[in-house]
Amino acid sequence: MSKLAEKDKFLDLSDYGRTFGKFFAAQLKNTSFTPIHVTLLFGFTGLLAILSILNGYYITAAFLLLLKSGIDAADGELARIKKTPSYSGRYLDSIFDIFLNFGFLIAIWYMSENTIWMTLLAFFALQLQGTLYNYYYVILRTKSVGGDATSKIFEYKSPKALSGETQKSVDILFRIYMLVYGHFDKTIHYLDKEAYKVKTFPNWFMTLLSVYGLGFQLLIMAVMLTFGWIDYIISFFIVFTLLVVVFIVIRKKIIS
């Protein structure tokens, strides 16, 4: 099952790891590996990237960040191939992402000339960017006929467990998800309360917005690490957040 109907598909600049993800998932189709196993693997890859940054192996870290993006795409692909979607996998994926993002920035802070306060601000900025992208993307997926429906526009209560997962695991992971993401979701919802009423988002808008997708954010980090620009990564993501206002204004003035 595709996440979007054919007419709603757009060039997702953050989804460059999809080809590798599909290939990797295909190799696991007839094995005992589950999407959760793949999620754990991308988490481990992210930890290796953090260790590489802390040891000054920036090119290795850049490679691992891009590899993490590819493996990150594979868990969802494997779930679709095996027809085993789960809320547990969906929440675990997001929880890993936010903790790894924090780890990436803390490692960059430790190895650079930035202050801890700028680093915390950059983390908030990074997550706010990603939340805006996910907010509009989930709205598009929800409105798209035949699209993926495991993600919800508004996360208020723990969903009913799907086949193959326990309600207890869904409930626990949902609470953790809300704890770490809830305030970011509320901030974006407050800034654009009427977005969910939009019938669809133009492909060009979603392509531009995809620079806020996690894959593209990690690509920026990887490029800057490769060129030795580690001192500028944190300030870049703080300034990059200004586009949040631009995207919301475009949505309110042009897209309805």
mmCIF file of C-alpha atoms in Angstrom:
data_model
loop_
_atom_site.group_PDB
_atom_site.id
_atom_site.type_symbol
_atom_site.label_atom_id
_atom_site.label_comp_id
_atom_site.label_asym_id
_atom_site.label_seq_id
_atom_site.Cartn_x
_atom_site.Cartn_y
_atom_site.Cartn_z
ATOM 1 C CA MET A 1 0.000 0.000 0.000
ATOM 2 C CA SER A 2 1.330 3.401 -0.965
ATOM 3 C CA LYS A 3 1.172 6.277 1.478
ATOM 4 C CA LEU A 4 -0.522 8.450 -1.168
ATOM 5 C CA ALA A 5 -2.875 8.110 -4.094
ATOM 6 C CA GLU A 6 -1.162 8.563 -7.464
ATOM 7 C CA LYS A 7 -2.483 12.101 -8.015
ATOM 8 C CA ASP A 8 -1.148 13.256 -4.636
ATOM 9 C CA LYS A 9 2.398 11.929 -5.010
ATOM 10 C CA PHE A 10 5.099 14.593 -5.048
ATOM 11 C CA LEU A 11 8.887 14.823 -5.275
ATOM 12 C CA ASP A 12 9.898 14.350 -1.644
ATOM 13 C CA LEU A 13 13.401 15.767 -1.232
ATOM 14 C CA SER A 14 13.701 14.116 2.176
ATOM 15 C CA ASP A 15 12.854 10.660 0.856
ATOM 16 C CA TYR A 16 16.082 9.929 -1.055
ATOM 17 C CA GLY A 17 16.554 6.782 1.042
ATOM 18 C CA ARG A 18 13.357 5.203 -0.296
ATOM 19 C CA THR A 19 15.058 3.276 -3.115
ATOM 20 C CA PHE A 20 17.515 1.694 -0.693
ATOM 21 C CA GLY A 21 14.685 1.155 1.797
ATOM 22 C CA LYS A 22 12.621 -0.755 -0.761
ATOM 23 C CA PHE A 23 15.631 -2.838 -1.796
ATOM 24 C CA PHE A 24 16.542 -3.648 1.805
ATOM 25 C CA ALA A 25 12.944 -4.502 2.708
ATOM 26 C CA ALA A 26 12.682 -6.788 -0.326
ATOM 27 C CA GLN A 27 15.683 -8.779 0.924
ATOM 28 C CA LEU A 28 13.913 -9.300 4.242
ATOM 29 C CA LYS A 29 10.534 -10.249 2.770
ATOM 30 C CA ASN A 30 10.892 -13.997 3.303
ATOM 31 C CA THR A 31 12.873 -13.827 6.539
ATOM 32 C CA SER A 32 11.855 -13.685 10.194
ATOM 33 C CA PHE A 33 12.928 -10.034 10.401
ATOM 34 C CA THR A 34 10.098 -7.707 11.344
ATOM 35 C CA PRO A 35 9.684 -3.948 10.827
ATOM 36 C CA ILE A 36 10.500 -3.492 14.527
ATOM 37 C CA HIS A 37 13.856 -5.214 13.975
ATOM 38 C CA VAL A 38 14.603 -2.759 11.171
ATOM 39 C CA THR A 39 13.626 0.161 13.408
ATOM 40 C CA LEU A 40 16.067 -1.108 16.033
ATOM 41 C CA LEU A 41 18.733 -1.334 13.326
ATOM 42 C CA PHE A 42 18.318 2.294 12.268
ATOM 43 C CA GLY A 43 18.463 3.270 15.925
ATOM 44 C CA PHE A 44 21.779 1.446 16.275
ATOM 45 C CA THR A 45 23.054 3.114 13.096
ATOM 46 C CA GLY A 46 22.141 6.504 14.549
ATOM 47 C CA LEU A 47 24.077 5.713 17.722
ATOM 48 C CA LEU A 48 27.124 4.813 15.622
ATOM 49 C CA ALA A 49 26.790 8.200 13.875
ATOM 50 C CA ILE A 50 26.788 9.949 17.263
ATOM 51 C CA LEU A 51 29.902 8.051 18.351
ATOM 52 C CA SER A 52 31.593 8.922 15.063
ATOM 53 C CA ILE A 53 30.918 12.639 15.597
ATOM 54 C CA LEU A 54 32.234 12.464 19.159
ATOM 55 C CA ASN A 55 35.452 10.866 17.890
ATOM 56 C CA GLY A 56 35.906 13.381 15.076
ATOM 57 C CA TYR A 57 35.124 10.937 12.248
ATOM 58 C CA TYR A 58 32.869 13.383 10.441
ATOM 59 C CA ILE A 59 32.832 11.718 7.019
ATOM 60 C CA THR A 60 31.994 8.375 8.624
ATOM 61 C CA ALA A 61 29.248 10.102 10.607
ATOM 62 C CA ALA A 62 27.898 11.672 7.405
ATOM 63 C CA PHE A 63 27.733 8.246 5.741
ATOM 64 C CA LEU A 64 25.958 6.760 8.761
ATOM 65 C CA LEU A 65 23.415 9.590 8.818
ATOM 66 C CA LEU A 66 22.504 8.866 5.202
ATOM 67 C CA LEU A 67 22.473 5.114 5.864
ATOM 68 C CA LYS A 68 20.174 5.729 8.806
ATOM 69 C CA SER A 69 17.760 7.524 6.447
ATOM 70 C CA GLY A 70 17.751 4.540 4.108
ATOM 71 C CA ILE A 71 17.157 2.011 6.878
ATOM 72 C CA ASP A 72 14.501 4.323 8.349
ATOM 73 C CA ALA A 73 12.577 4.007 5.084
ATOM 74 C CA ALA A 74 12.890 0.219 5.133
ATOM 75 C CA ASP A 75 10.821 -0.494 8.251
ATOM 76 C CA GLY A 76 7.686 1.023 6.741
ATOM 77 C CA GLU A 77 8.360 -0.674 3.410
ATOM 78 C CA LEU A 78 8.732 -4.039 5.125
ATOM 79 C CA ALA A 79 5.485 -3.457 7.016
ATOM 80 C CA ARG A 80 3.727 -2.835 3.706
ATOM 81 C CA ILE A 81 5.350 -5.837 2.000
ATOM 82 C CA LYS A 82 4.434 -8.183 4.841
ATOM 83 C CA LYS A 83 1.095 -6.421 5.359
ATOM 84 C CA THR A 84 1.865 -5.934 9.040
ATOM 85 C CA PRO A 85 1.247 -2.248 9.804
ATOM 86 C CA SER A 86 1.402 -1.412 13.501
ATOM 87 C CA TYR A 87 0.994 1.566 15.766
ATOM 88 C CA SER A 88 3.815 0.208 17.933
ATOM 89 C CA GLY A 89 6.226 0.448 15.003
ATOM 90 C CA ARG A 90 4.946 3.867 14.032
ATOM 91 C CA TYR A 91 5.434 5.314 17.526
ATOM 92 C CA LEU A 92 8.750 3.545 18.150
ATOM 93 C CA ASP A 93 10.103 4.938 14.863
ATOM 94 C CA SER A 94 9.197 8.488 15.875
ATOM 95 C CA ILE A 95 10.511 8.087 19.428
ATOM 96 C CA PHE A 96 13.863 6.837 18.138
ATOM 97 C CA ASP A 97 14.025 9.765 15.723
ATOM 98 C CA ILE A 98 13.573 12.463 18.340
ATOM 99 C CA PHE A 99 16.107 10.965 20.757
ATOM 100 C CA LEU A 100 18.633 10.440 17.962
ATOM 101 C CA ASN A 101 18.123 14.024 16.755
ATOM 102 C CA PHE A 102 18.877 15.233 20.265
ATOM 103 C CA GLY A 103 21.944 13.001 20.353
ATOM 104 C CA PHE A 104 23.209 14.296 16.997
ATOM 105 C CA LEU A 105 22.970 17.902 18.142
ATOM 106 C CA ILE A 106 24.504 17.238 21.566
ATOM 107 C CA ALA A 107 27.440 15.487 19.870
ATOM 108 C CA ILE A 108 27.815 18.421 17.461
ATOM 109 C CA TRP A 109 27.704 20.862 20.402
ATOM 110 C CA TYR A 110 30.391 18.896 22.249
ATOM 111 C CA MET A 111 32.711 18.995 19.214
ATOM 112 C CA SER A 112 32.042 22.608 18.203
ATOM 113 C CA GLU A 113 32.166 26.166 19.530
ATOM 114 C CA ASN A 114 28.429 26.454 20.184
ATOM 115 C CA THR A 115 26.729 26.995 23.533
ATOM 116 C CA ILE A 116 24.377 24.483 25.118
ATOM 117 C CA TRP A 117 21.545 27.038 24.977
ATOM 118 C CA MET A 118 21.934 27.479 21.226
ATOM 119 C CA THR A 119 21.987 23.707 20.901
ATOM 120 C CA LEU A 120 18.728 23.324 22.806
ATOM 121 C CA LEU A 121 17.199 26.063 20.656
ATOM 122 C CA ALA A 122 18.424 24.268 17.524
ATOM 123 C CA PHE A 123 16.832 21.039 18.772
ATOM 124 C CA PHE A 124 13.509 22.808 19.290
ATOM 125 C CA ALA A 125 13.872 24.384 15.838
ATOM 126 C CA LEU A 126 14.699 21.043 14.203
ATOM 127 C CA GLN A 127 11.669 19.371 15.730
ATOM 128 C CA LEU A 128 9.355 22.266 14.908
ATOM 129 C CA GLN A 129 10.435 22.071 11.261
ATOM 130 C CA GLY A 130 9.801 18.340 11.128
ATOM 131 C CA THR A 131 6.454 18.701 12.877
ATOM 132 C CA LEU A 132 5.217 21.221 10.297
ATOM 133 C CA TYR A 133 6.196 18.869 7.485
ATOM 134 C CA ASN A 134 4.541 15.880 9.190
ATOM 135 C CA TYR A 135 1.404 17.877 10.016
ATOM 136 C CA TYR A 136 0.737 18.833 6.410
ATOM 137 C CA TYR A 137 1.917 15.459 5.096
ATOM 138 C CA VAL A 138 -0.388 13.487 7.401
ATOM 139 C CA ILE A 139 -3.299 15.735 6.377
ATOM 140 C CA LEU A 140 -2.501 14.966 2.738
ATOM 141 C CA ARG A 141 -2.247 11.231 3.445
ATOM 142 C CA THR A 142 -5.536 11.272 5.350
ATOM 143 C CA LYS A 143 -7.352 13.044 2.516
ATOM 144 C CA SER A 144 -5.670 10.889 -0.163
ATOM 145 C CA VAL A 145 -7.948 8.070 -1.337
ATOM 146 C CA GLY A 146 -6.303 4.749 -0.574
ATOM 147 C CA GLY A 147 -3.422 6.387 1.289
ATOM 148 C CA ASP A 148 -1.813 5.242 4.511
ATOM 149 C CA ALA A 149 -3.920 5.768 7.620
ATOM 150 C CA THR A 150 -1.745 4.642 10.542
ATOM 151 C CA SER A 151 -0.802 8.273 11.266
ATOM 152 C CA LYS A 152 -3.464 10.656 12.588
ATOM 153 C CA ILE A 153 -3.820 14.421 12.157
ATOM 154 C CA PHE A 154 -4.660 14.837 15.830
ATOM 155 C CA GLU A 155 -3.224 12.415 18.392
ATOM 156 C CA TYR A 156 -5.523 12.557 21.397
ATOM 157 C CA LYS A 157 -5.816 8.991 22.618
ATOM 158 C CA SER A 158 -4.113 5.674 22.182
ATOM 159 C CA PRO A 159 -5.477 3.870 19.093
ATOM 160 C CA LYS A 160 -6.798 0.337 19.107
ATOM 161 C CA ALA A 161 -3.999 -2.157 18.550
ATOM 162 C CA LEU A 162 -3.758 -3.747 15.128
ATOM 163 C CA SER A 163 -3.283 -7.436 14.448
ATOM 164 C CA GLY A 164 0.103 -8.679 15.651
ATOM 165 C CA GLU A 165 0.632 -6.106 18.413
ATOM 166 C CA THR A 166 -0.602 -5.811 21.976
ATOM 167 C CA GLN A 167 -2.720 -2.987 23.281
ATOM 168 C CA LYS A 168 -0.342 -2.581 26.228
ATOM 169 C CA SER A 169 2.649 -1.877 23.962
ATOM 170 C CA VAL A 170 0.605 0.568 21.884
ATOM 171 C CA ASP A 171 -0.556 2.395 25.032
ATOM 172 C CA ILE A 172 2.964 2.675 26.479
ATOM 173 C CA LEU A 173 4.554 3.870 23.253
ATOM 174 C CA PHE A 174 1.681 6.307 22.674
ATOM 175 C CA ARG A 175 2.285 7.903 26.083
ATOM 176 C CA ILE A 176 5.997 8.270 25.383
ATOM 177 C CA TYR A 177 5.212 9.671 21.926
ATOM 178 C CA MET A 178 2.853 12.269 23.362
ATOM 179 C CA LEU A 179 5.373 13.181 26.071
ATOM 180 C CA VAL A 180 8.150 13.975 23.591
ATOM 181 C CA TYR A 181 6.104 15.234 20.622
ATOM 182 C CA GLY A 182 2.911 16.637 22.125
ATOM 183 C CA HIS A 183 4.118 20.201 22.695
ATOM 184 C CA PHE A 184 5.568 20.425 19.164
ATOM 185 C CA ASP A 185 2.265 19.198 17.697
ATOM 186 C CA LYS A 186 0.292 21.698 19.776
ATOM 187 C CA THR A 187 2.563 24.554 18.656
ATOM 188 C CA ILE A 188 2.079 23.800 14.971
ATOM 189 C CA HIS A 189 -1.661 23.216 15.374
ATOM 190 C CA TYR A 190 -1.923 26.599 17.094
ATOM 191 C CA LEU A 191 -0.047 28.326 14.243
ATOM 192 C CA ASP A 192 -2.297 26.796 11.572
ATOM 193 C CA LYS A 193 -5.514 25.540 13.161
ATOM 194 C CA GLU A 194 -7.473 25.395 9.898
ATOM 195 C CA ALA A 195 -4.999 23.352 7.838
ATOM 196 C CA TYR A 196 -6.936 20.116 8.348
ATOM 197 C CA LYS A 197 -9.836 21.609 6.334
ATOM 198 C CA VAL A 198 -7.717 21.803 3.184
ATOM 199 C CA LYS A 199 -8.888 19.413 0.462
ATOM 200 C CA THR A 200 -5.361 18.734 -0.731
ATOM 201 C CA PHE A 201 -1.923 20.319 -0.949
ATOM 202 C CA PRO A 202 -0.365 21.113 -4.358
ATOM 203 C CA ASN A 203 2.576 18.905 -5.298
ATOM 204 C CA TRP A 204 4.893 21.916 -5.647
ATOM 205 C CA PHE A 205 4.102 23.034 -2.105
ATOM 206 C CA MET A 206 4.799 19.615 -0.615
ATOM 207 C CA THR A 207 8.072 19.377 -2.541
ATOM 208 C CA LEU A 208 9.230 22.714 -1.130
ATOM 209 C CA LEU A 209 8.056 21.744 2.337
ATOM 210 C CA SER A 210 9.973 18.457 2.169
ATOM 211 C CA VAL A 211 13.201 20.351 2.959
ATOM 212 C CA TYR A 212 11.827 20.106 6.513
ATOM 213 C CA GLY A 213 11.575 16.310 6.314
ATOM 214 C CA LEU A 214 13.963 14.422 8.592
ATOM 215 C CA GLY A 215 15.830 12.868 5.683
ATOM 216 C CA PHE A 216 16.681 16.272 4.222
ATOM 217 C CA GLN A 217 17.653 17.611 7.643
ATOM 218 C CA LEU A 218 20.093 14.715 8.038
ATOM 219 C CA LEU A 219 21.367 15.306 4.501
ATOM 220 C CA ILE A 220 22.178 18.917 5.451
ATOM 221 C CA MET A 221 24.012 17.689 8.561
ATOM 222 C CA ALA A 222 25.917 15.117 6.500
ATOM 223 C CA VAL A 223 27.012 17.672 3.899
ATOM 224 C CA MET A 224 28.118 20.173 6.528
ATOM 225 C CA LEU A 225 30.021 17.493 8.452
ATOM 226 C CA THR A 226 31.730 16.337 5.252
ATOM 227 C CA PHE A 227 32.981 19.871 4.544
ATOM 228 C CA GLY A 228 34.061 20.367 8.149
ATOM 229 C CA TRP A 229 31.418 23.007 8.846
ATOM 230 C CA ILE A 230 30.453 21.525 12.207
ATOM 231 C CA ASP A 231 30.599 24.923 13.960
ATOM 232 C CA TYR A 232 27.780 26.230 11.736
ATOM 233 C CA ILE A 233 25.288 23.338 11.880
ATOM 234 C CA ILE A 234 23.479 24.479 15.012
ATOM 235 C CA SER A 235 23.126 28.111 13.929
ATOM 236 C CA PHE A 236 21.985 26.984 10.471
ATOM 237 C CA PHE A 237 19.015 25.034 11.817
ATOM 238 C CA ILE A 238 17.999 27.929 14.059
ATOM 239 C CA VAL A 239 17.906 30.336 11.094
ATOM 240 C CA PHE A 240 16.348 27.667 8.838
ATOM 241 C CA THR A 241 13.287 27.706 11.110
ATOM 242 C CA LEU A 242 12.274 31.114 9.735
ATOM 243 C CA LEU A 243 10.824 29.257 6.751
ATOM 244 C CA VAL A 244 8.135 27.866 9.067
ATOM 245 C CA VAL A 245 6.447 31.279 8.944
ATOM 246 C CA VAL A 246 6.849 31.432 5.157
ATOM 247 C CA PHE A 247 5.242 28.013 4.606
ATOM 248 C CA ILE A 248 2.335 28.751 6.937
ATOM 249 C CA VAL A 249 1.667 32.111 5.252
ATOM 250 C CA ILE A 250 1.697 30.421 1.828
ATOM 251 C CA ARG A 251 -0.734 27.786 3.091
ATOM 252 C CA LYS A 252 -3.122 30.352 4.559
ATOM 253 C CA LYS A 253 -3.016 32.804 1.634
ATOM 254 C CA ILE A 254 -2.835 30.469 -1.353
ATOM 255 C CA ILE A 255 -3.982 26.953 -0.362
ATOM 256 C CA SER A 256 -7.484 26.375 0.925
#
